[in-house]
Amino acid sequence: MACIGTWTFSLAAINSCADQIQSNHTSLDSLIQGVNVIEEDPSTGVYLVGRGSYPNAEGTVQLDAAVMDGENLHFGSVCTLEGYSKPISVARCVMEKSKHSMIVGSGACKFAHDMGFVAEPNDSLMTEETRMAYEKYKLSSQSVDQVVHDTLAVLCLDKMGNVTAGVSTSGPPFKTPGRVGDSPLPGCGLYADNMAGAAAVTGDGDIMMRYCPSYHIVRLMREGAGVQDACDKVVTEMKERHGAPFEAAVIALNMKGEVGASSLLKEWIDVRNKKVYNGFPYSVWQLGKTPTIQIQQYL
Ligand code: GLY
């Protein structure tokens, strides 16, 4: 039994997942509940997740999320979902209650409504902080290149030996309306397969989606690679192929509950707590241990 999440702010999700898994809940139920904790917390919106996120260039919060079940390779995602604070729960409904794997835009909003989710006005999905940032953006036309690409990704392995991956993000602040990143794409933002384990990524999704890094990590593990080696190999390949520096970090979990992480981050500034980390921080819990933050150095 184990779980791992991107960045320091995932610790509340990992604490929740650890409790749920130890109470014999499935990795899928545990993961959704853990991700919902962060999606619903307005104070973590500045990390580009759920309630309190930054809007797109037209002032609308558009969220992407996905979930993948390693037991059967079932997958569900929503892209550019407007008016709902828990996109991963809608993604789960896509996976379990529709015959599709991905629903986008106005179709995703209608689907969420049909599934019983209650829509909120756009304004209630922002905080005073993100509203003011948007007003400032409109005045200065700050480029999206100057902003970060944090994303919440969580991987869980339960007592029954099932692994699940989930991702939730608003994408970069003030993005072009309709922009979709790597997070809701299978094999790019996340992948889970009980035959090997699970992987997920965070960083510049416009670049990372070209490399299908999550699928590659799981594939390498399936072919016998260790979890850390698989992470390092895929991140090294992206670094070499892309050439120019970009923000990228990956996490992975194998079926023994061993975890790995790798990144191209020299430092990460926690904008909420004003703390600088020398590398990529992530949260991890493994059976018999207390959930903690660990830091992966620049590769
Ligand atoms: N990795 C999140 C995004 O670029 O949307």
mmCIF file of C-alpha atoms and ligand atoms in Angstrom:
data_model
loop_
_atom_site.group_PDB
_atom_site.id
_atom_site.type_symbol
_atom_site.label_atom_id
_atom_site.label_comp_id
_atom_site.label_asym_id
_atom_site.label_seq_id
_atom_site.Cartn_x
_atom_site.Cartn_y
_atom_site.Cartn_z
ATOM 1 C CA MET A 1 0.000 0.000 0.000
ATOM 2 C CA ALA A 2 1.375 3.425 -0.937
ATOM 3 C CA CYS A 3 0.549 6.761 -2.509
ATOM 4 C CA ILE A 4 2.506 9.672 -3.947
ATOM 5 C CA GLY A 5 1.514 13.185 -5.049
ATOM 6 C CA THR A 6 3.143 16.106 -6.843
ATOM 7 C CA TRP A 7 4.360 19.179 -4.940
ATOM 8 C CA THR A 8 4.085 20.011 -1.236
ATOM 9 C CA PHE A 9 0.415 20.968 -1.436
ATOM 10 C CA SER A 10 -0.497 17.353 -2.259
ATOM 11 C CA LEU A 11 0.301 16.356 1.348
ATOM 12 C CA ALA A 12 -3.324 16.843 2.466
ATOM 13 C CA ALA A 13 -4.435 14.578 -0.399
ATOM 14 C CA ILE A 14 -1.808 11.967 0.501
ATOM 15 C CA ASN A 15 -2.837 12.057 4.175
ATOM 16 C CA SER A 16 -6.443 11.478 3.115
ATOM 17 C CA CYS A 17 -5.484 8.678 0.679
ATOM 18 C CA ALA A 18 -3.342 6.950 3.326
ATOM 19 C CA ASP A 19 -6.248 6.972 5.805
ATOM 20 C CA GLN A 20 -8.667 5.671 3.200
ATOM 21 C CA ILE A 21 -6.396 2.929 1.901
ATOM 22 C CA GLN A 22 -5.650 1.716 5.426
ATOM 23 C CA SER A 23 -9.419 1.566 6.014
ATOM 24 C CA ASN A 24 -9.603 -0.905 3.098
ATOM 25 C CA HIS A 25 -11.083 1.532 0.582
ATOM 26 C CA THR A 26 -10.128 1.010 -3.042
ATOM 27 C CA SER A 27 -7.300 3.011 -4.593
ATOM 28 C CA LEU A 28 -9.901 4.613 -6.892
ATOM 29 C CA ASP A 29 -12.199 5.785 -4.065
ATOM 30 C CA SER A 30 -9.224 6.882 -1.961
ATOM 31 C CA LEU A 31 -7.623 8.822 -4.796
ATOM 32 C CA ILE A 32 -10.825 10.663 -5.777
ATOM 33 C CA GLN A 33 -11.482 11.659 -2.170
ATOM 34 C CA GLY A 34 -7.885 12.819 -1.700
ATOM 35 C CA VAL A 35 -7.859 14.894 -4.890
ATOM 36 C CA ASN A 36 -11.259 16.404 -3.944
ATOM 37 C CA VAL A 37 -9.691 17.698 -0.694
ATOM 38 C CA ILE A 38 -7.302 19.863 -2.716
ATOM 39 C CA GLU A 39 -9.789 20.744 -5.479
ATOM 40 C CA GLU A 40 -12.230 22.090 -2.894
ATOM 41 C CA ASP A 41 -9.670 24.073 -0.872
ATOM 42 C CA PRO A 42 -9.618 27.686 -2.176
ATOM 43 C CA SER A 43 -6.199 28.276 -0.572
ATOM 44 C CA THR A 44 -4.572 25.742 -2.928
ATOM 45 C CA GLY A 45 -6.121 27.252 -6.062
ATOM 46 C CA VAL A 46 -2.951 29.301 -6.610
ATOM 47 C CA TYR A 47 -1.236 25.972 -7.334
ATOM 48 C CA LEU A 48 -3.572 25.691 -10.337
ATOM 49 C CA VAL A 49 -6.045 23.183 -8.925
ATOM 50 C CA GLY A 50 -9.840 23.396 -8.537
ATOM 51 C CA ARG A 51 -11.545 26.129 -6.530
ATOM 52 C CA GLY A 52 -9.491 29.311 -6.383
ATOM 53 C CA SER A 53 -7.610 28.632 -9.628
ATOM 54 C CA TYR A 54 -6.570 31.309 -12.070
ATOM 55 C CA PRO A 55 -8.924 31.913 -15.005
ATOM 56 C CA ASN A 56 -8.081 31.818 -18.701
ATOM 57 C CA ALA A 57 -7.323 34.936 -20.789
ATOM 58 C CA GLU A 58 -11.038 35.777 -20.945
ATOM 59 C CA GLY A 59 -11.554 35.493 -17.182
ATOM 60 C CA THR A 60 -13.163 32.030 -17.144
ATOM 61 C CA VAL A 61 -11.899 29.173 -14.961
ATOM 62 C CA GLN A 62 -11.514 26.099 -17.204
ATOM 63 C CA LEU A 63 -10.409 22.885 -15.499
ATOM 64 C CA ASP A 64 -8.922 19.626 -16.846
ATOM 65 C CA ALA A 65 -8.858 16.339 -14.919
ATOM 66 C CA ALA A 66 -8.441 12.631 -15.532
ATOM 67 C CA VAL A 67 -8.468 9.299 -13.754
ATOM 68 C CA MET A 68 -7.145 5.897 -14.850
ATOM 69 C CA ASP A 69 -7.868 2.553 -13.212
ATOM 70 C CA GLY A 70 -4.923 0.133 -13.485
ATOM 71 C CA GLU A 71 -7.085 -2.939 -12.916
ATOM 72 C CA ASN A 72 -8.876 -2.701 -16.259
ATOM 73 C CA LEU A 73 -7.163 0.264 -18.028
ATOM 74 C CA HIS A 74 -10.422 2.214 -17.848
ATOM 75 C CA PHE A 75 -9.943 5.941 -18.291
ATOM 76 C CA GLY A 76 -12.070 9.066 -17.948
ATOM 77 C CA SER A 77 -11.294 12.732 -18.424
ATOM 78 C CA VAL A 78 -12.841 16.147 -18.815
ATOM 79 C CA CYS A 79 -11.220 19.112 -20.518
ATOM 80 C CA THR A 80 -11.945 22.854 -20.166
ATOM 81 C CA LEU A 81 -14.776 22.152 -17.716
ATOM 82 C CA GLU A 82 -16.450 25.398 -16.613
ATOM 83 C CA GLY A 83 -18.550 25.955 -13.477
ATOM 84 C CA TYR A 84 -17.596 22.874 -11.442
ATOM 85 C CA SER A 85 -14.974 22.715 -8.693
ATOM 86 C CA LYS A 86 -14.310 18.938 -8.635
ATOM 87 C CA PRO A 87 -13.399 17.978 -12.198
ATOM 88 C CA ILE A 88 -11.842 14.646 -11.147
ATOM 89 C CA SER A 89 -15.229 13.480 -9.876
ATOM 90 C CA VAL A 90 -16.766 14.362 -13.234
ATOM 91 C CA ALA A 91 -13.874 12.512 -14.946
ATOM 92 C CA ARG A 92 -14.688 9.460 -12.829
ATOM 93 C CA CYS A 93 -18.299 9.623 -14.058
ATOM 94 C CA VAL A 94 -17.036 9.775 -17.651
ATOM 95 C CA MET A 95 -15.045 6.597 -16.925
ATOM 96 C CA GLU A 96 -17.796 4.719 -15.110
ATOM 97 C CA LYS A 97 -21.087 6.059 -16.402
ATOM 98 C CA SER A 98 -20.536 6.992 -20.029
ATOM 99 C CA LYS A 99 -19.436 4.942 -23.003
ATOM 100 C CA HIS A 100 -16.701 7.513 -23.684
ATOM 101 C CA SER A 101 -13.250 8.232 -22.274
ATOM 102 C CA MET A 102 -12.996 12.010 -22.708
ATOM 103 C CA ILE A 103 -15.616 14.773 -22.822
ATOM 104 C CA VAL A 104 -14.697 18.420 -23.445
ATOM 105 C CA GLY A 105 -16.035 21.969 -23.215
ATOM 106 C CA SER A 106 -19.782 22.594 -23.227
ATOM 107 C CA GLY A 107 -20.361 18.843 -23.607
ATOM 108 C CA ALA A 108 -18.436 18.239 -20.358
ATOM 109 C CA CYS A 109 -20.528 20.898 -18.575
ATOM 110 C CA LYS A 110 -23.769 19.331 -19.790
ATOM 111 C CA PHE A 111 -22.509 15.872 -18.804
ATOM 112 C CA ALA A 112 -21.607 17.117 -15.286
ATOM 113 C CA HIS A 113 -25.086 18.627 -14.931
ATOM 114 C CA ASP A 114 -26.719 15.412 -16.141
ATOM 115 C CA MET A 115 -24.663 13.447 -13.585
ATOM 116 C CA GLY A 116 -26.101 15.595 -10.773
ATOM 117 C CA PHE A 117 -23.202 17.978 -10.150
ATOM 118 C CA VAL A 118 -24.347 21.497 -9.255
ATOM 119 C CA ALA A 119 -22.895 24.282 -11.413
ATOM 120 C CA GLU A 120 -21.506 27.420 -9.781
ATOM 121 C CA PRO A 121 -21.027 30.906 -11.210
ATOM 122 C CA ASN A 122 -17.518 31.433 -12.564
ATOM 123 C CA ASP A 123 -16.882 34.125 -9.963
ATOM 124 C CA SER A 124 -17.326 31.714 -7.060
ATOM 125 C CA LEU A 125 -14.555 29.488 -8.443
ATOM 126 C CA MET A 126 -12.029 32.324 -8.088
ATOM 127 C CA THR A 127 -10.667 33.931 -4.934
ATOM 128 C CA GLU A 128 -9.959 37.612 -4.328
ATOM 129 C CA GLU A 129 -6.278 36.792 -4.968
ATOM 130 C CA THR A 130 -6.830 35.168 -8.371
ATOM 131 C CA ARG A 131 -9.422 37.798 -9.370
ATOM 132 C CA MET A 132 -6.895 40.560 -8.652
ATOM 133 C CA ALA A 133 -4.153 38.666 -10.523
ATOM 134 C CA TYR A 134 -6.462 38.493 -13.538
ATOM 135 C CA GLU A 135 -7.187 42.241 -13.349
ATOM 136 C CA LYS A 136 -3.420 42.862 -13.236
ATOM 137 C CA TYR A 137 -2.883 40.504 -16.169
ATOM 138 C CA LYS A 138 -5.461 42.406 -18.246
ATOM 139 C CA LEU A 139 -3.664 45.692 -17.570
ATOM 140 C CA SER A 140 -0.130 44.405 -18.215
ATOM 141 C CA SER A 141 -0.822 41.584 -20.708
ATOM 142 C CA GLN A 142 1.704 39.435 -18.844
ATOM 143 C CA SER A 143 2.839 36.580 -21.088
ATOM 144 C CA VAL A 144 1.799 33.047 -20.131
ATOM 145 C CA ASP A 145 5.450 32.081 -20.572
ATOM 146 C CA GLN A 146 6.222 33.840 -17.319
ATOM 147 C CA VAL A 147 3.985 31.650 -15.223
ATOM 148 C CA VAL A 148 4.235 28.218 -13.620
ATOM 149 C CA HIS A 149 2.596 24.911 -14.511
ATOM 150 C CA ASP A 150 1.863 23.249 -11.169
ATOM 151 C CA THR A 151 -0.570 20.339 -11.369
ATOM 152 C CA LEU A 152 -1.950 17.962 -8.787
ATOM 153 C CA ALA A 153 -1.182 14.356 -9.706
ATOM 154 C CA VAL A 154 -1.734 11.447 -7.305
ATOM 155 C CA LEU A 155 -0.980 7.711 -7.590
ATOM 156 C CA CYS A 156 -2.426 5.137 -5.165
ATOM 157 C CA LEU A 157 -1.864 1.418 -4.590
ATOM 158 C CA ASP A 158 -4.427 -0.307 -2.363
ATOM 159 C CA LYS A 159 -4.479 -3.433 -0.206
ATOM 160 C CA MET A 160 -6.100 -5.453 -3.006
ATOM 161 C CA GLY A 161 -3.150 -4.657 -5.294
ATOM 162 C CA ASN A 162 -4.921 -2.193 -7.584
ATOM 163 C CA VAL A 163 -3.227 0.975 -8.739
ATOM 164 C CA THR A 164 -4.978 4.212 -9.783
ATOM 165 C CA ALA A 165 -3.688 7.493 -11.224
ATOM 166 C CA GLY A 166 -5.447 10.872 -11.108
ATOM 167 C CA VAL A 167 -4.644 14.412 -12.221
ATOM 168 C CA SER A 168 -6.433 17.752 -11.752
ATOM 169 C CA THR A 169 -5.396 21.187 -13.023
ATOM 170 C CA SER A 170 -6.549 24.562 -14.287
ATOM 171 C CA GLY A 171 -3.528 24.660 -16.624
ATOM 172 C CA PRO A 172 -1.375 27.806 -16.741
ATOM 173 C CA PRO A 173 -2.931 31.091 -15.622
ATOM 174 C CA PHE A 174 -4.563 33.201 -18.366
ATOM 175 C CA LYS A 175 -4.198 30.419 -20.939
ATOM 176 C CA THR A 176 -5.813 30.705 -24.338
ATOM 177 C CA PRO A 177 -9.497 29.744 -23.976
ATOM 178 C CA GLY A 178 -9.935 26.104 -24.993
ATOM 179 C CA ARG A 179 -6.302 25.196 -24.375
ATOM 180 C CA VAL A 180 -5.847 21.610 -23.188
ATOM 181 C CA GLY A 181 -2.560 20.435 -21.669
ATOM 182 C CA ASP A 182 -1.071 17.041 -20.958
ATOM 183 C CA SER A 183 -2.999 16.336 -17.747
ATOM 184 C CA PRO A 184 -6.251 14.876 -19.177
ATOM 185 C CA LEU A 185 -4.511 12.882 -21.928
ATOM 186 C CA PRO A 186 -3.858 9.157 -21.237
ATOM 187 C CA GLY A 187 -0.165 8.270 -21.427
ATOM 188 C CA CYS A 188 0.798 11.952 -21.221
ATOM 189 C CA GLY A 189 -0.476 13.324 -17.893
ATOM 190 C CA LEU A 190 -1.028 9.919 -16.305
ATOM 191 C CA TYR A 191 -1.104 6.175 -16.846
ATOM 192 C CA ALA A 192 -1.919 3.186 -14.641
ATOM 193 C CA ASP A 193 -1.606 -0.533 -15.315
ATOM 194 C CA ASN A 194 -1.718 -3.231 -12.637
ATOM 195 C CA MET A 195 0.803 -5.190 -14.725
ATOM 196 C CA ALA A 196 3.499 -2.644 -13.799
ATOM 197 C CA GLY A 197 2.386 0.398 -11.760
ATOM 198 C CA ALA A 198 1.427 4.008 -12.411
ATOM 199 C CA ALA A 199 3.034 7.297 -13.385
ATOM 200 C CA ALA A 200 1.972 10.934 -13.680
ATOM 201 C CA VAL A 201 3.628 14.199 -14.548
ATOM 202 C CA THR A 202 3.580 17.901 -13.801
ATOM 203 C CA GLY A 203 5.165 20.778 -15.653
ATOM 204 C CA ASP A 204 4.806 22.412 -19.021
ATOM 205 C CA GLY A 205 2.068 20.283 -20.554
ATOM 206 C CA ASP A 206 2.331 21.885 -23.979
ATOM 207 C CA ILE A 207 5.814 20.358 -24.226
ATOM 208 C CA MET A 208 5.417 17.220 -22.108
ATOM 209 C CA MET A 209 2.431 15.874 -24.038
ATOM 210 C CA ARG A 210 4.715 15.359 -27.048
ATOM 211 C CA TYR A 211 6.682 12.677 -25.184
ATOM 212 C CA CYS A 212 3.852 10.554 -23.649
ATOM 213 C CA PRO A 213 6.049 10.348 -20.499
ATOM 214 C CA SER A 214 3.572 8.571 -18.209
ATOM 215 C CA TYR A 215 3.044 5.699 -20.635
ATOM 216 C CA HIS A 216 6.801 5.414 -21.224
ATOM 217 C CA ILE A 217 7.556 5.153 -17.506
ATOM 218 C CA VAL A 218 4.917 2.442 -16.985
ATOM 219 C CA ARG A 219 6.088 0.595 -20.093
ATOM 220 C CA LEU A 220 9.708 0.623 -18.865
ATOM 221 C CA MET A 221 8.575 -0.730 -15.489
ATOM 222 C CA ARG A 222 6.593 -3.439 -17.253
ATOM 223 C CA GLU A 223 9.747 -4.403 -19.111
ATOM 224 C CA GLY A 224 11.587 -4.779 -15.814
ATOM 225 C CA ALA A 225 13.028 -1.328 -15.046
ATOM 226 C CA GLY A 226 13.140 -0.129 -11.444
ATOM 227 C CA VAL A 227 10.719 2.684 -10.632
ATOM 228 C CA GLN A 228 13.443 5.325 -10.127
ATOM 229 C CA ASP A 229 15.396 4.241 -13.216
ATOM 230 C CA ALA A 230 12.236 4.444 -15.330
ATOM 231 C CA CYS A 231 11.566 8.004 -14.134
ATOM 232 C CA ASP A 232 15.168 9.113 -14.718
ATOM 233 C CA LYS A 233 15.325 7.553 -18.172
ATOM 234 C CA VAL A 234 12.153 9.251 -19.432
ATOM 235 C CA VAL A 235 13.053 12.663 -17.984
ATOM 236 C CA THR A 236 16.587 12.424 -19.407
ATOM 237 C CA GLU A 237 15.182 11.601 -22.832
ATOM 238 C CA MET A 238 12.799 14.593 -22.747
ATOM 239 C CA LYS A 239 15.650 16.861 -21.611
ATOM 240 C CA GLU A 240 17.932 15.704 -24.425
ATOM 241 C CA ARG A 241 15.305 15.709 -27.168
ATOM 242 C CA HIS A 242 13.804 19.092 -26.256
ATOM 243 C CA GLY A 243 17.147 20.854 -25.804
ATOM 244 C CA ALA A 244 15.965 24.115 -24.252
ATOM 245 C CA PRO A 245 15.143 24.172 -20.514
ATOM 246 C CA PHE A 246 11.533 23.588 -19.535
ATOM 247 C CA GLU A 247 9.561 22.722 -16.421
ATOM 248 C CA ALA A 248 9.060 18.950 -16.028
ATOM 249 C CA ALA A 249 8.695 16.515 -13.154
ATOM 250 C CA VAL A 250 7.409 12.946 -12.940
ATOM 251 C CA ILE A 251 6.275 10.594 -10.183
ATOM 252 C CA ALA A 252 5.799 6.818 -10.322
ATOM 253 C CA LEU A 253 4.690 3.924 -8.150
ATOM 254 C CA ASN A 254 5.229 0.213 -8.808
ATOM 255 C CA MET A 255 3.166 -2.759 -7.666
ATOM 256 C CA LYS A 256 5.497 -3.359 -4.696
ATOM 257 C CA GLY A 257 4.669 0.121 -3.367
ATOM 258 C CA GLU A 258 8.092 1.496 -4.292
ATOM 259 C CA VAL A 259 8.096 5.121 -5.498
ATOM 260 C CA GLY A 260 10.247 7.186 -7.831
ATOM 261 C CA ALA A 261 10.448 10.807 -8.951
ATOM 262 C CA SER A 262 12.604 12.758 -11.371
ATOM 263 C CA SER A 263 12.654 16.367 -12.479
ATOM 264 C CA LEU A 264 14.235 19.179 -14.466
ATOM 265 C CA LEU A 265 13.577 21.696 -11.685
ATOM 266 C CA LYS A 266 16.546 23.398 -10.037
ATOM 267 C CA GLU A 267 14.186 25.025 -7.567
ATOM 268 C CA TRP A 268 10.498 25.436 -6.836
ATOM 269 C CA ILE A 269 9.079 28.428 -5.006
ATOM 270 C CA ASP A 270 6.032 27.690 -2.891
ATOM 271 C CA VAL A 271 4.039 30.837 -3.661
ATOM 272 C CA ARG A 272 1.669 30.343 -0.728
ATOM 273 C CA ASN A 273 4.282 29.714 1.995
ATOM 274 C CA LYS A 274 7.118 31.755 0.414
ATOM 275 C CA LYS A 275 9.504 28.820 0.736
ATOM 276 C CA VAL A 276 12.142 27.823 -1.794
ATOM 277 C CA TYR A 277 12.831 24.126 -2.446
ATOM 278 C CA ASN A 278 16.066 23.059 -4.165
ATOM 279 C CA GLY A 279 14.434 20.619 -6.551
ATOM 280 C CA PHE A 280 11.016 19.038 -7.022
ATOM 281 C CA PRO A 281 9.083 18.424 -3.783
ATOM 282 C CA TYR A 282 6.497 15.648 -3.626
ATOM 283 C CA SER A 283 4.453 13.933 -0.920
ATOM 284 C CA VAL A 284 4.675 10.237 -0.269
ATOM 285 C CA TRP A 285 3.160 7.647 2.042
ATOM 286 C CA GLN A 286 4.150 3.973 2.288
ATOM 287 C CA LEU A 287 2.748 1.335 4.631
ATOM 288 C CA GLY A 288 4.249 1.623 8.105
ATOM 289 C CA LYS A 289 5.542 5.145 7.507
ATOM 290 C CA THR A 290 4.185 8.670 8.094
ATOM 291 C CA PRO A 291 3.273 10.789 5.043
ATOM 292 C CA THR A 292 6.190 13.130 4.307
ATOM 293 C CA ILE A 293 7.517 15.634 1.799
ATOM 294 C CA GLN A 294 10.579 14.503 -0.137
ATOM 295 C CA ILE A 295 12.686 16.526 -2.563
ATOM 296 C CA GLN A 296 14.016 15.219 -5.859
ATOM 297 C CA GLN A 297 17.111 17.032 -7.068
ATOM 298 C CA TYR A 298 17.489 18.360 -10.617
ATOM 299 C CA LEU A 299 18.468 15.501 -12.921
HETATM 300 N N1 GLY B 1 0.786 20.143 -16.754
HETATM 301 C C1 GLY B 1 -0.370 20.919 -16.691
HETATM 302 C C2 GLY B 1 -0.625 21.720 -17.884
HETATM 303 O O1 GLY B 1 0.303 22.153 -18.544
HETATM 304 O O2 GLY B 1 -1.770 21.957 -18.156
#
